[in-house]
Amino acid sequence: MILMKFGGTSVESQDAINRVTRIVRRFESHRPIVVVSAMGKTTNKLLAIAREAAGGRREQALAVVDELRLHHLTHGLAVAGPFAAELDRYIRTHFEWLEELVKGLSVVGELSARSMDAIASVGERLSSLVVTYALRASGIKSQHVDSRRVIRTDNRFTQAQPLLEETYTLLQDQVRPAAENSVVVMGGFIGSTADGHTTTLGRGGSDYSASIIGAGIGADEIQIWTDVDGMLTADPRILPGGHRVRNISFAEAAEMAYFGAKVLHPATVLPAIDKDIPVVILNSRRPEAEGTRITSRAVPSKNAVKSISCKPSITILNVRSTRMLMAHGFLHRIFEIFDRFETSVDMVSTSEVSVSLTVDDRENLDAICAELRQFAEVSTEDGQAIVCLVGENIRYTPGIAGRAFQVLNDCNIRMISQGASVLNLGFVIAGTDLKAAVSALHTEFFSELDPAVFD
Ligand code: ASP
Ligand code: MG
């Protein structure tokens, strides 16, 4: 059995869904279980509906409901063939329910996290139905399973954590047998509490769902179908023309995701790592492309560096103890503040009297600095960038740092960090130097490519 997950852009329209149908057919003999995101921008729009409604802007909210209904009817019915009437009823019922909820919320004027999840879940509830009918219409035997029946979570609405043991049992008992003789289609992102309230796993949660469902049914492989060819040696927004990485380890993929390659969030593949199930990133627009295969152990490679990832726009904070030497508890006081403001820090380096750290979320930065200034001098520098060389073999290969700094001769390097995992070597430079730096590093580390690992 395999797990095939299709992201929002892969199911955004009738054309996209027809591509999905063709791809699923190719893998039919592998007995796929299909997990889908909401169509295109649906989740954003649903959340906008929720906010408008709770803000008392009922008409605006209802206008977006109409827009979404039309989109689902237009594209859904177009792929449902002889099942169009049945699907039509489902879609309309969901939107009638949503309309009632919107009217209620706009009277009450407040929005609980629980209602937010009820609304946000509509996207995946519908897209999974649409895809079920599209498969059926094209002659593939398929069956819809409401994810809320089998993905059991805690009750932290909007950020629910799956209860893996219970979920795995439900998946074994309900999904595996169903998948023996038909293609099971499920929505990603959604689940429910033990007492039946709808929850969501947090934005972008469908990959996590795919990994959980794949692990739960014991899939041979988890395919993440998206709109890129896989992971590349450089972020295409910074340096086009990078090479595709054919094989990468989970640990390397996690470092890349962390520093900007927005293909896959590392935490989402943990259930797959636990069960040692390979995860393959594939492009639904170019299904013949081989993609990137993520496995628990790296394929041996002559190239120590597998990829250069970056974060283009970050702020450095320099925090200097106002006491003579760094008193103990200094770091604790600093990080307690970041924790309270729920702001994550990407890179840290310390000296005897000062700590430098980087953040990319500036929302609470003024408030954070104000608190830090109660016991430290603080200066900030915007417009910086993190560049990171990622590769398991960096730790075993002498001279990587030397080569990197040699080619960055003209850049002012502001911070350096060789991660504790030692599979990344990161540094901070001015944002204006980023393109040139990535390009120079790419030439240095990827002029010769090991064909076993790169395209
Ligand atoms: N539809 C959800 C979102 O947009 C989940 C996902 O697509 O992964 O966040
Ligand atoms: Mg996604």
mmCIF file of N, CA and C in Angstrom, residues 128-236:
data_model
loop_
_atom_site.group_PDB
_atom_site.id
_atom_site.type_symbol
_atom_site.label_atom_id
_atom_site.label_comp_id
_atom_site.label_asym_id
_atom_site.label_seq_id
_atom_site.Cartn_x
_atom_site.Cartn_y
_atom_site.Cartn_z
ATOM 1 N N SER A 128 -12.000 16.269 -0.482
ATOM 2 C CA SER A 128 -11.890 14.805 -0.470
ATOM 3 C C SER A 128 -13.106 14.162 -1.135
ATOM 4 N N LEU A 129 -14.277 14.780 -0.965
ATOM 5 C CA LEU A 129 -15.464 14.262 -1.657
ATOM 6 C C LEU A 129 -15.333 14.457 -3.165
ATOM 7 N N VAL A 130 -14.883 15.651 -3.549
ATOM 8 C CA VAL A 130 -14.743 15.942 -4.975
ATOM 9 C C VAL A 130 -13.797 14.928 -5.625
ATOM 10 N N VAL A 131 -12.673 14.677 -4.982
ATOM 11 C CA VAL A 131 -11.687 13.751 -5.574
ATOM 12 C C VAL A 131 -12.226 12.313 -5.586
ATOM 13 N N THR A 132 -12.953 11.938 -4.550
ATOM 14 C CA THR A 132 -13.562 10.596 -4.555
ATOM 15 C C THR A 132 -14.435 10.408 -5.792
ATOM 16 N N TYR A 133 -15.289 11.427 -6.054
ATOM 17 C CA TYR A 133 -16.188 11.306 -7.208
ATOM 18 C C TYR A 133 -15.439 11.409 -8.525
ATOM 19 N N ALA A 134 -14.396 12.223 -8.556
ATOM 20 C CA ALA A 134 -13.630 12.351 -9.801
ATOM 21 C C ALA A 134 -12.993 11.000 -10.148
ATOM 22 N N LEU A 135 -12.448 10.306 -9.133
ATOM 23 C CA LEU A 135 -11.837 8.993 -9.377
ATOM 24 C C LEU A 135 -12.913 8.015 -9.863
ATOM 25 N N ARG A 136 -14.037 8.039 -9.156
ATOM 26 C CA ARG A 136 -15.113 7.126 -9.508
ATOM 27 C C ARG A 136 -15.588 7.385 -10.939
ATOM 28 N N ALA A 137 -15.713 8.669 -11.291
ATOM 29 C CA ALA A 137 -16.200 9.024 -12.624
ATOM 30 C C ALA A 137 -15.254 8.521 -13.705
ATOM 31 N N SER A 138 -13.976 8.389 -13.356
ATOM 32 C CA SER A 138 -13.037 7.926 -14.371
ATOM 33 C C SER A 138 -12.840 6.413 -14.293
ATOM 34 N N GLY A 139 -13.691 5.752 -13.542
ATOM 35 C CA GLY A 139 -13.678 4.301 -13.525
ATOM 36 C C GLY A 139 -12.781 3.672 -12.466
ATOM 37 N N ILE A 140 -12.254 4.478 -11.557
ATOM 38 C CA ILE A 140 -11.430 3.914 -10.474
ATOM 39 C C ILE A 140 -12.344 3.697 -9.262
ATOM 40 N N LYS A 141 -12.337 2.505 -8.747
ATOM 41 C CA LYS A 141 -13.180 2.217 -7.597
ATOM 42 C C LYS A 141 -12.648 2.994 -6.386
ATOM 43 N N SER A 142 -13.442 3.901 -5.867
ATOM 44 C CA SER A 142 -12.919 4.711 -4.759
ATOM 45 C C SER A 142 -13.955 4.892 -3.671
ATOM 46 N N GLN A 143 -13.438 5.198 -2.511
ATOM 47 C CA GLN A 143 -14.296 5.263 -1.331
ATOM 48 C C GLN A 143 -13.843 6.415 -0.451
ATOM 49 N N HIS A 144 -14.787 7.191 0.028
ATOM 50 C CA HIS A 144 -14.440 8.328 0.882
ATOM 51 C C HIS A 144 -14.447 7.907 2.339
ATOM 52 N N VAL A 145 -13.405 8.312 3.075
ATOM 53 C CA VAL A 145 -13.431 8.107 4.523
ATOM 54 C C VAL A 145 -13.290 9.478 5.176
ATOM 55 N N ASP A 146 -14.215 9.827 6.031
ATOM 56 C CA ASP A 146 -14.151 11.110 6.729
ATOM 57 C C ASP A 146 -13.019 11.023 7.763
ATOM 58 N N SER A 147 -11.995 11.828 7.557
ATOM 59 C CA SER A 147 -10.820 11.766 8.433
ATOM 60 C C SER A 147 -11.176 11.980 9.898
ATOM 61 N N ARG A 148 -12.256 12.685 10.115
ATOM 62 C CA ARG A 148 -12.616 12.958 11.509
ATOM 63 C C ARG A 148 -13.023 11.689 12.250
ATOM 64 N N ARG A 149 -13.328 10.635 11.511
ATOM 65 C CA ARG A 149 -13.657 9.366 12.178
ATOM 66 C C ARG A 149 -12.411 8.612 12.614
ATOM 67 N N VAL A 150 -11.279 8.919 12.012
ATOM 68 C CA VAL A 150 -10.098 8.086 12.302
ATOM 69 C C VAL A 150 -8.871 8.856 12.818
ATOM 70 N N ILE A 151 -8.844 10.174 12.625
ATOM 71 C CA ILE A 151 -7.728 10.941 13.176
ATOM 72 C C ILE A 151 -8.181 11.527 14.515
ATOM 73 N N ARG A 152 -7.764 10.888 15.580
ATOM 74 C CA ARG A 152 -8.167 11.280 16.927
ATOM 75 C C ARG A 152 -7.148 12.301 17.447
ATOM 76 N N THR A 153 -7.630 13.422 17.972
ATOM 77 C CA THR A 153 -6.693 14.445 18.458
ATOM 78 C C THR A 153 -7.063 14.900 19.862
ATOM 79 N N ASP A 154 -6.159 15.689 20.460
ATOM 80 C CA ASP A 154 -6.524 16.365 21.709
ATOM 81 C C ASP A 154 -7.434 17.543 21.357
ATOM 82 N N ASN A 155 -7.763 18.353 22.349
ATOM 83 C CA ASN A 155 -8.735 19.412 22.040
ATOM 84 C C ASN A 155 -8.106 20.806 21.947
ATOM 85 N N ARG A 156 -6.844 20.846 21.527
ATOM 86 C CA ARG A 156 -6.242 22.168 21.284
ATOM 87 C C ARG A 156 -6.655 22.629 19.881
ATOM 88 N N PHE A 157 -7.847 23.172 19.809
ATOM 89 C CA PHE A 157 -8.412 23.556 18.518
ATOM 90 C C PHE A 157 -7.468 24.503 17.780
ATOM 91 N N THR A 158 -7.418 24.361 16.496
ATOM 92 C CA THR A 158 -6.556 25.077 15.533
ATOM 93 C C THR A 158 -5.091 24.598 15.546
ATOM 94 N N GLN A 159 -4.697 23.845 16.573
ATOM 95 C CA GLN A 159 -3.318 23.337 16.658
ATOM 96 C C GLN A 159 -3.363 21.954 17.276
ATOM 97 N N ALA A 160 -4.353 21.162 16.934
ATOM 98 C CA ALA A 160 -4.573 19.919 17.661
ATOM 99 C C ALA A 160 -3.428 18.926 17.426
ATOM 100 N N GLN A 161 -3.111 18.188 18.481
ATOM 101 C CA GLN A 161 -2.087 17.148 18.379
ATOM 102 C C GLN A 161 -2.775 15.802 18.213
ATOM 103 N N PRO A 162 -2.348 15.012 17.239
ATOM 104 C CA PRO A 162 -2.968 13.702 17.069
ATOM 105 C C PRO A 162 -2.574 12.762 18.211
ATOM 106 N N LEU A 163 -3.517 11.930 18.625
ATOM 107 C CA LEU A 163 -3.224 10.898 19.614
ATOM 108 C C LEU A 163 -2.881 9.662 18.798
ATOM 109 N N LEU A 164 -1.572 9.431 18.660
ATOM 110 C CA LEU A 164 -1.131 8.482 17.641
ATOM 111 C C LEU A 164 -1.602 7.056 17.869
ATOM 112 N N GLU A 165 -1.540 6.607 19.128
ATOM 113 C CA GLU A 165 -1.875 5.201 19.366
ATOM 114 C C GLU A 165 -3.322 4.899 18.958
ATOM 115 N N GLU A 166 -4.236 5.779 19.425
ATOM 116 C CA GLU A 166 -5.652 5.570 19.077
ATOM 117 C C GLU A 166 -5.867 5.711 17.574
ATOM 118 N N THR A 167 -5.193 6.717 17.003
ATOM 119 C CA THR A 167 -5.372 6.964 15.570
ATOM 120 C C THR A 167 -4.882 5.773 14.755
ATOM 121 N N TYR A 168 -3.716 5.241 15.140
ATOM 122 C CA TYR A 168 -3.174 4.096 14.395
ATOM 123 C C TYR A 168 -4.124 2.903 14.461
ATOM 124 N N THR A 169 -4.726 2.692 15.636
ATOM 125 C CA THR A 169 -5.677 1.581 15.765
ATOM 126 C C THR A 169 -6.882 1.803 14.848
ATOM 127 N N LEU A 170 -7.404 3.025 14.860
ATOM 128 C CA LEU A 170 -8.558 3.324 13.997
ATOM 129 C C LEU A 170 -8.202 3.149 12.525
ATOM 130 N N LEU A 171 -7.000 3.577 12.156
ATOM 131 C CA LEU A 171 -6.588 3.452 10.757
ATOM 132 C C LEU A 171 -6.467 1.983 10.372
ATOM 133 N N GLN A 172 -5.884 1.182 11.257
ATOM 134 C CA GLN A 172 -5.743 -0.255 10.982
ATOM 135 C C GLN A 172 -7.116 -0.913 10.841
ATOM 136 N N ASP A 173 -8.029 -0.547 11.744
ATOM 137 C CA ASP A 173 -9.332 -1.213 11.762
ATOM 138 C C ASP A 173 -10.234 -0.740 10.630
ATOM 139 N N GLN A 174 -10.145 0.561 10.279
ATOM 140 C CA GLN A 174 -11.145 1.085 9.345
ATOM 141 C C GLN A 174 -10.600 1.390 7.956
ATOM 142 N N VAL A 175 -9.394 1.916 7.892
ATOM 143 C CA VAL A 175 -8.916 2.349 6.580
ATOM 144 C C VAL A 175 -8.229 1.216 5.824
ATOM 145 N N ARG A 176 -7.406 0.458 6.519
ATOM 146 C CA ARG A 176 -6.667 -0.605 5.830
ATOM 147 C C ARG A 176 -7.578 -1.594 5.105
ATOM 148 N N PRO A 177 -8.594 -2.106 5.815
ATOM 149 C CA PRO A 177 -9.488 -3.040 5.107
ATOM 150 C C PRO A 177 -10.185 -2.381 3.914
ATOM 151 N N ALA A 178 -10.604 -1.120 4.075
ATOM 152 C CA ALA A 178 -11.291 -0.437 2.971
ATOM 153 C C ALA A 178 -10.354 -0.278 1.785
ATOM 154 N N ALA A 179 -9.061 -0.084 2.080
ATOM 155 C CA ALA A 179 -8.093 0.163 1.004
ATOM 156 C C ALA A 179 -7.687 -1.122 0.281
ATOM 157 N N GLU A 180 -8.102 -2.267 0.818
ATOM 158 C CA GLU A 180 -7.747 -3.536 0.160
ATOM 159 C C GLU A 180 -8.354 -3.628 -1.238
ATOM 160 N N ASN A 181 -9.590 -3.095 -1.368
ATOM 161 C CA ASN A 181 -10.233 -3.261 -2.674
ATOM 162 C C ASN A 181 -10.780 -1.980 -3.298
ATOM 163 N N SER A 182 -10.370 -0.820 -2.737
ATOM 164 C CA SER A 182 -10.732 0.430 -3.412
ATOM 165 C C SER A 182 -9.745 1.519 -3.009
ATOM 166 N N VAL A 183 -9.711 2.580 -3.792
ATOM 167 C CA VAL A 183 -8.837 3.699 -3.441
ATOM 168 C C VAL A 183 -9.557 4.538 -2.383
ATOM 169 N N VAL A 184 -8.981 4.601 -1.193
ATOM 170 C CA VAL A 184 -9.595 5.391 -0.133
ATOM 171 C C VAL A 184 -9.146 6.845 -0.276
ATOM 172 N N VAL A 185 -10.074 7.777 -0.183
ATOM 173 C CA VAL A 185 -9.738 9.200 -0.261
ATOM 174 C C VAL A 185 -10.104 9.866 1.064
ATOM 175 N N MET A 186 -9.167 10.619 1.606
ATOM 176 C CA MET A 186 -9.396 11.288 2.893
ATOM 177 C C MET A 186 -8.911 12.729 2.832
ATOM 178 N N GLY A 187 -9.508 13.577 3.627
ATOM 179 C CA GLY A 187 -9.033 14.953 3.728
ATOM 180 C C GLY A 187 -7.857 15.020 4.688
ATOM 181 N N GLY A 188 -6.863 15.826 4.357
ATOM 182 C CA GLY A 188 -5.785 16.084 5.300
ATOM 183 C C GLY A 188 -6.244 17.122 6.305
ATOM 184 N N PHE A 189 -5.374 17.485 7.236
ATOM 185 C CA PHE A 189 -5.554 18.680 8.073
ATOM 186 C C PHE A 189 -6.586 18.520 9.194
ATOM 187 N N ILE A 190 -7.574 17.610 9.022
ATOM 188 C CA ILE A 190 -8.673 17.589 9.986
ATOM 189 C C ILE A 190 -8.700 16.303 10.808
ATOM 190 N N GLY A 191 -9.316 16.420 11.970
ATOM 191 C CA GLY A 191 -9.485 15.268 12.839
ATOM 192 C C GLY A 191 -10.623 15.570 13.793
ATOM 193 N N SER A 192 -10.726 14.790 14.852
ATOM 194 C CA SER A 192 -11.719 15.152 15.855
ATOM 195 C C SER A 192 -11.296 14.663 17.224
ATOM 196 N N THR A 193 -11.868 15.291 18.235
ATOM 197 C CA THR A 193 -11.591 14.898 19.611
ATOM 198 C C THR A 193 -12.398 13.643 19.931
ATOM 199 N N ALA A 194 -12.091 13.037 21.091
ATOM 200 C CA ALA A 194 -12.808 11.815 21.461
ATOM 201 C C ALA A 194 -14.303 12.077 21.558
ATOM 202 N N ASP A 195 -14.701 13.304 21.966
ATOM 203 C CA ASP A 195 -16.139 13.564 22.051
ATOM 204 C C ASP A 195 -16.721 14.153 20.765
ATOM 205 N N GLY A 196 -15.991 13.983 19.677
ATOM 206 C CA GLY A 196 -16.598 14.245 18.371
ATOM 207 C C GLY A 196 -16.524 15.667 17.854
ATOM 208 N N HIS A 197 -15.735 16.545 18.496
ATOM 209 C CA HIS A 197 -15.605 17.895 17.944
ATOM 210 C C HIS A 197 -14.515 17.950 16.888
ATOM 211 N N THR A 198 -14.828 18.651 15.809
ATOM 212 C CA THR A 198 -13.876 18.754 14.706
ATOM 213 C C THR A 198 -12.660 19.585 15.117
ATOM 214 N N THR A 199 -11.477 19.084 14.750
ATOM 215 C CA THR A 199 -10.240 19.831 15.039
ATOM 216 C C THR A 199 -9.421 19.949 13.758
ATOM 217 N N THR A 200 -8.430 20.844 13.767
ATOM 218 C CA THR A 200 -7.454 20.878 12.675
ATOM 219 C C THR A 200 -6.054 20.813 13.276
ATOM 220 N N LEU A 201 -5.112 20.326 12.468
ATOM 221 C CA LEU A 201 -3.754 20.087 12.961
ATOM 222 C C LEU A 201 -2.850 21.306 12.801
ATOM 223 N N GLY A 202 -3.398 22.452 12.444
ATOM 224 C CA GLY A 202 -2.570 23.644 12.223
ATOM 225 C C GLY A 202 -2.342 23.849 10.736
ATOM 226 N N ARG A 203 -2.051 25.103 10.338
ATOM 227 C CA ARG A 203 -1.923 25.425 8.925
ATOM 228 C C ARG A 203 -0.874 24.552 8.244
ATOM 229 N N GLY A 204 -1.174 24.146 7.047
ATOM 230 C CA GLY A 204 -0.252 23.278 6.324
ATOM 231 C C GLY A 204 -0.269 21.851 6.839
ATOM 232 N N GLY A 205 -1.286 21.516 7.651
ATOM 233 C CA GLY A 205 -1.282 20.237 8.355
ATOM 234 C C GLY A 205 -1.520 18.991 7.509
ATOM 235 N N SER A 206 -1.838 19.166 6.230
ATOM 236 C CA SER A 206 -2.127 17.974 5.419
ATOM 237 C C SER A 206 -0.927 17.052 5.245
ATOM 238 N N ASP A 207 0.274 17.626 5.186
ATOM 239 C CA ASP A 207 1.457 16.767 5.086
ATOM 240 C C ASP A 207 1.579 15.897 6.341
ATOM 241 N N TYR A 208 1.276 16.523 7.468
ATOM 242 C CA TYR A 208 1.313 15.800 8.736
ATOM 243 C C TYR A 208 0.279 14.665 8.701
ATOM 244 N N SER A 209 -0.932 14.988 8.241
ATOM 245 C CA SER A 209 -1.968 13.951 8.113
ATOM 246 C C SER A 209 -1.454 12.807 7.250
ATOM 247 N N ALA A 210 -0.821 13.165 6.124
ATOM 248 C CA ALA A 210 -0.364 12.136 5.197
ATOM 249 C C ALA A 210 0.646 11.219 5.890
ATOM 250 N N SER A 211 1.527 11.834 6.649
ATOM 251 C CA SER A 211 2.554 11.061 7.328
ATOM 252 C C SER A 211 1.941 10.158 8.408
ATOM 253 N N ILE A 212 0.951 10.683 9.123
ATOM 254 C CA ILE A 212 0.280 9.886 10.165
ATOM 255 C C ILE A 212 -0.496 8.721 9.540
ATOM 256 N N ILE A 213 -1.224 9.025 8.483
ATOM 257 C CA ILE A 213 -2.043 7.977 7.860
ATOM 258 C C ILE A 213 -1.127 6.924 7.221
ATOM 259 N N GLY A 214 -0.062 7.389 6.562
ATOM 260 C CA GLY A 214 0.900 6.450 5.973
ATOM 261 C C GLY A 214 1.507 5.549 7.039
ATOM 262 N N ALA A 215 1.884 6.151 8.176
ATOM 263 C CA ALA A 215 2.481 5.361 9.262
ATOM 264 C C ALA A 215 1.443 4.406 9.840
ATOM 265 N N GLY A 216 0.211 4.885 9.997
ATOM 266 C CA GLY A 216 -0.846 4.090 10.626
ATOM 267 C C GLY A 216 -1.233 2.861 9.820
ATOM 268 N N ILE A 217 -1.235 2.995 8.502
ATOM 269 C CA ILE A 217 -1.619 1.834 7.698
ATOM 270 C C ILE A 217 -0.396 1.015 7.285
ATOM 271 N N GLY A 218 0.790 1.493 7.680
ATOM 272 C CA GLY A 218 2.016 0.782 7.313
ATOM 273 C C GLY A 218 2.296 0.863 5.823
ATOM 274 N N ALA A 219 2.200 2.067 5.258
ATOM 275 C CA ALA A 219 2.432 2.247 3.815
ATOM 276 C C ALA A 219 3.884 1.901 3.462
ATOM 277 N N ASP A 220 4.080 1.455 2.200
ATOM 278 C CA ASP A 220 5.438 1.183 1.733
ATOM 279 C C ASP A 220 6.156 2.478 1.380
ATOM 280 N N GLU A 221 5.359 3.503 1.081
ATOM 281 C CA GLU A 221 5.933 4.767 0.623
ATOM 282 C C GLU A 221 4.890 5.856 0.817
ATOM 283 N N ILE A 222 5.370 7.062 1.133
ATOM 284 C CA ILE A 222 4.458 8.204 1.223
ATOM 285 C C ILE A 222 4.863 9.186 0.136
ATOM 286 N N GLN A 223 3.958 9.469 -0.784
ATOM 287 C CA GLN A 223 4.254 10.415 -1.870
ATOM 288 C C GLN A 223 3.594 11.751 -1.559
ATOM 289 N N ILE A 224 4.384 12.805 -1.586
ATOM 290 C CA ILE A 224 3.830 14.148 -1.387
ATOM 291 C C ILE A 224 3.836 14.843 -2.742
ATOM 292 N N TRP A 225 2.671 14.942 -3.373
ATOM 293 C CA TRP A 225 2.565 15.555 -4.695
ATOM 294 C C TRP A 225 2.330 17.046 -4.545
ATOM 295 N N THR A 226 3.260 17.817 -5.112
ATOM 296 C CA THR A 226 3.159 19.258 -4.933
ATOM 297 C C THR A 226 3.415 19.927 -6.269
ATOM 298 N N ASP A 227 3.871 21.180 -6.282
ATOM 299 C CA ASP A 227 4.043 21.858 -7.564
ATOM 300 C C ASP A 227 5.494 22.201 -7.869
ATOM 301 N N VAL A 228 6.415 21.499 -7.218
ATOM 302 C CA VAL A 228 7.840 21.653 -7.550
ATOM 303 C C VAL A 228 8.429 20.266 -7.806
ATOM 304 N N ASP A 229 9.581 20.233 -8.463
ATOM 305 C CA ASP A 229 10.180 18.953 -8.851
ATOM 306 C C ASP A 229 10.858 18.220 -7.697
ATOM 307 N N GLY A 230 10.810 18.803 -6.516
ATOM 308 C CA GLY A 230 11.477 18.173 -5.390
ATOM 309 C C GLY A 230 12.384 19.186 -4.728
ATOM 310 N N MET A 231 13.336 18.706 -3.961
ATOM 311 C CA MET A 231 14.250 19.621 -3.280
ATOM 312 C C MET A 231 15.424 19.911 -4.188
ATOM 313 N N LEU A 232 15.879 21.145 -4.136
ATOM 314 C CA LEU A 232 16.932 21.579 -5.047
ATOM 315 C C LEU A 232 18.190 21.953 -4.275
ATOM 316 N N THR A 233 19.298 22.040 -5.016
ATOM 317 C CA THR A 233 20.560 22.421 -4.362
ATOM 318 C C THR A 233 20.551 23.882 -3.930
ATOM 319 N N ALA A 234 19.651 24.694 -4.488
ATOM 320 C CA ALA A 234 19.542 26.085 -4.032
ATOM 321 C C ALA A 234 18.094 26.529 -4.150
ATOM 322 N N ASP A 235 17.693 27.427 -3.286
ATOM 323 C CA ASP A 235 16.342 27.974 -3.313
ATOM 324 C C ASP A 235 16.122 28.702 -4.639
ATOM 325 N N PRO A 236 15.164 28.231 -5.459
ATOM 326 C CA PRO A 236 15.000 28.808 -6.807
ATOM 327 C C PRO A 236 14.614 30.289 -6.794
#
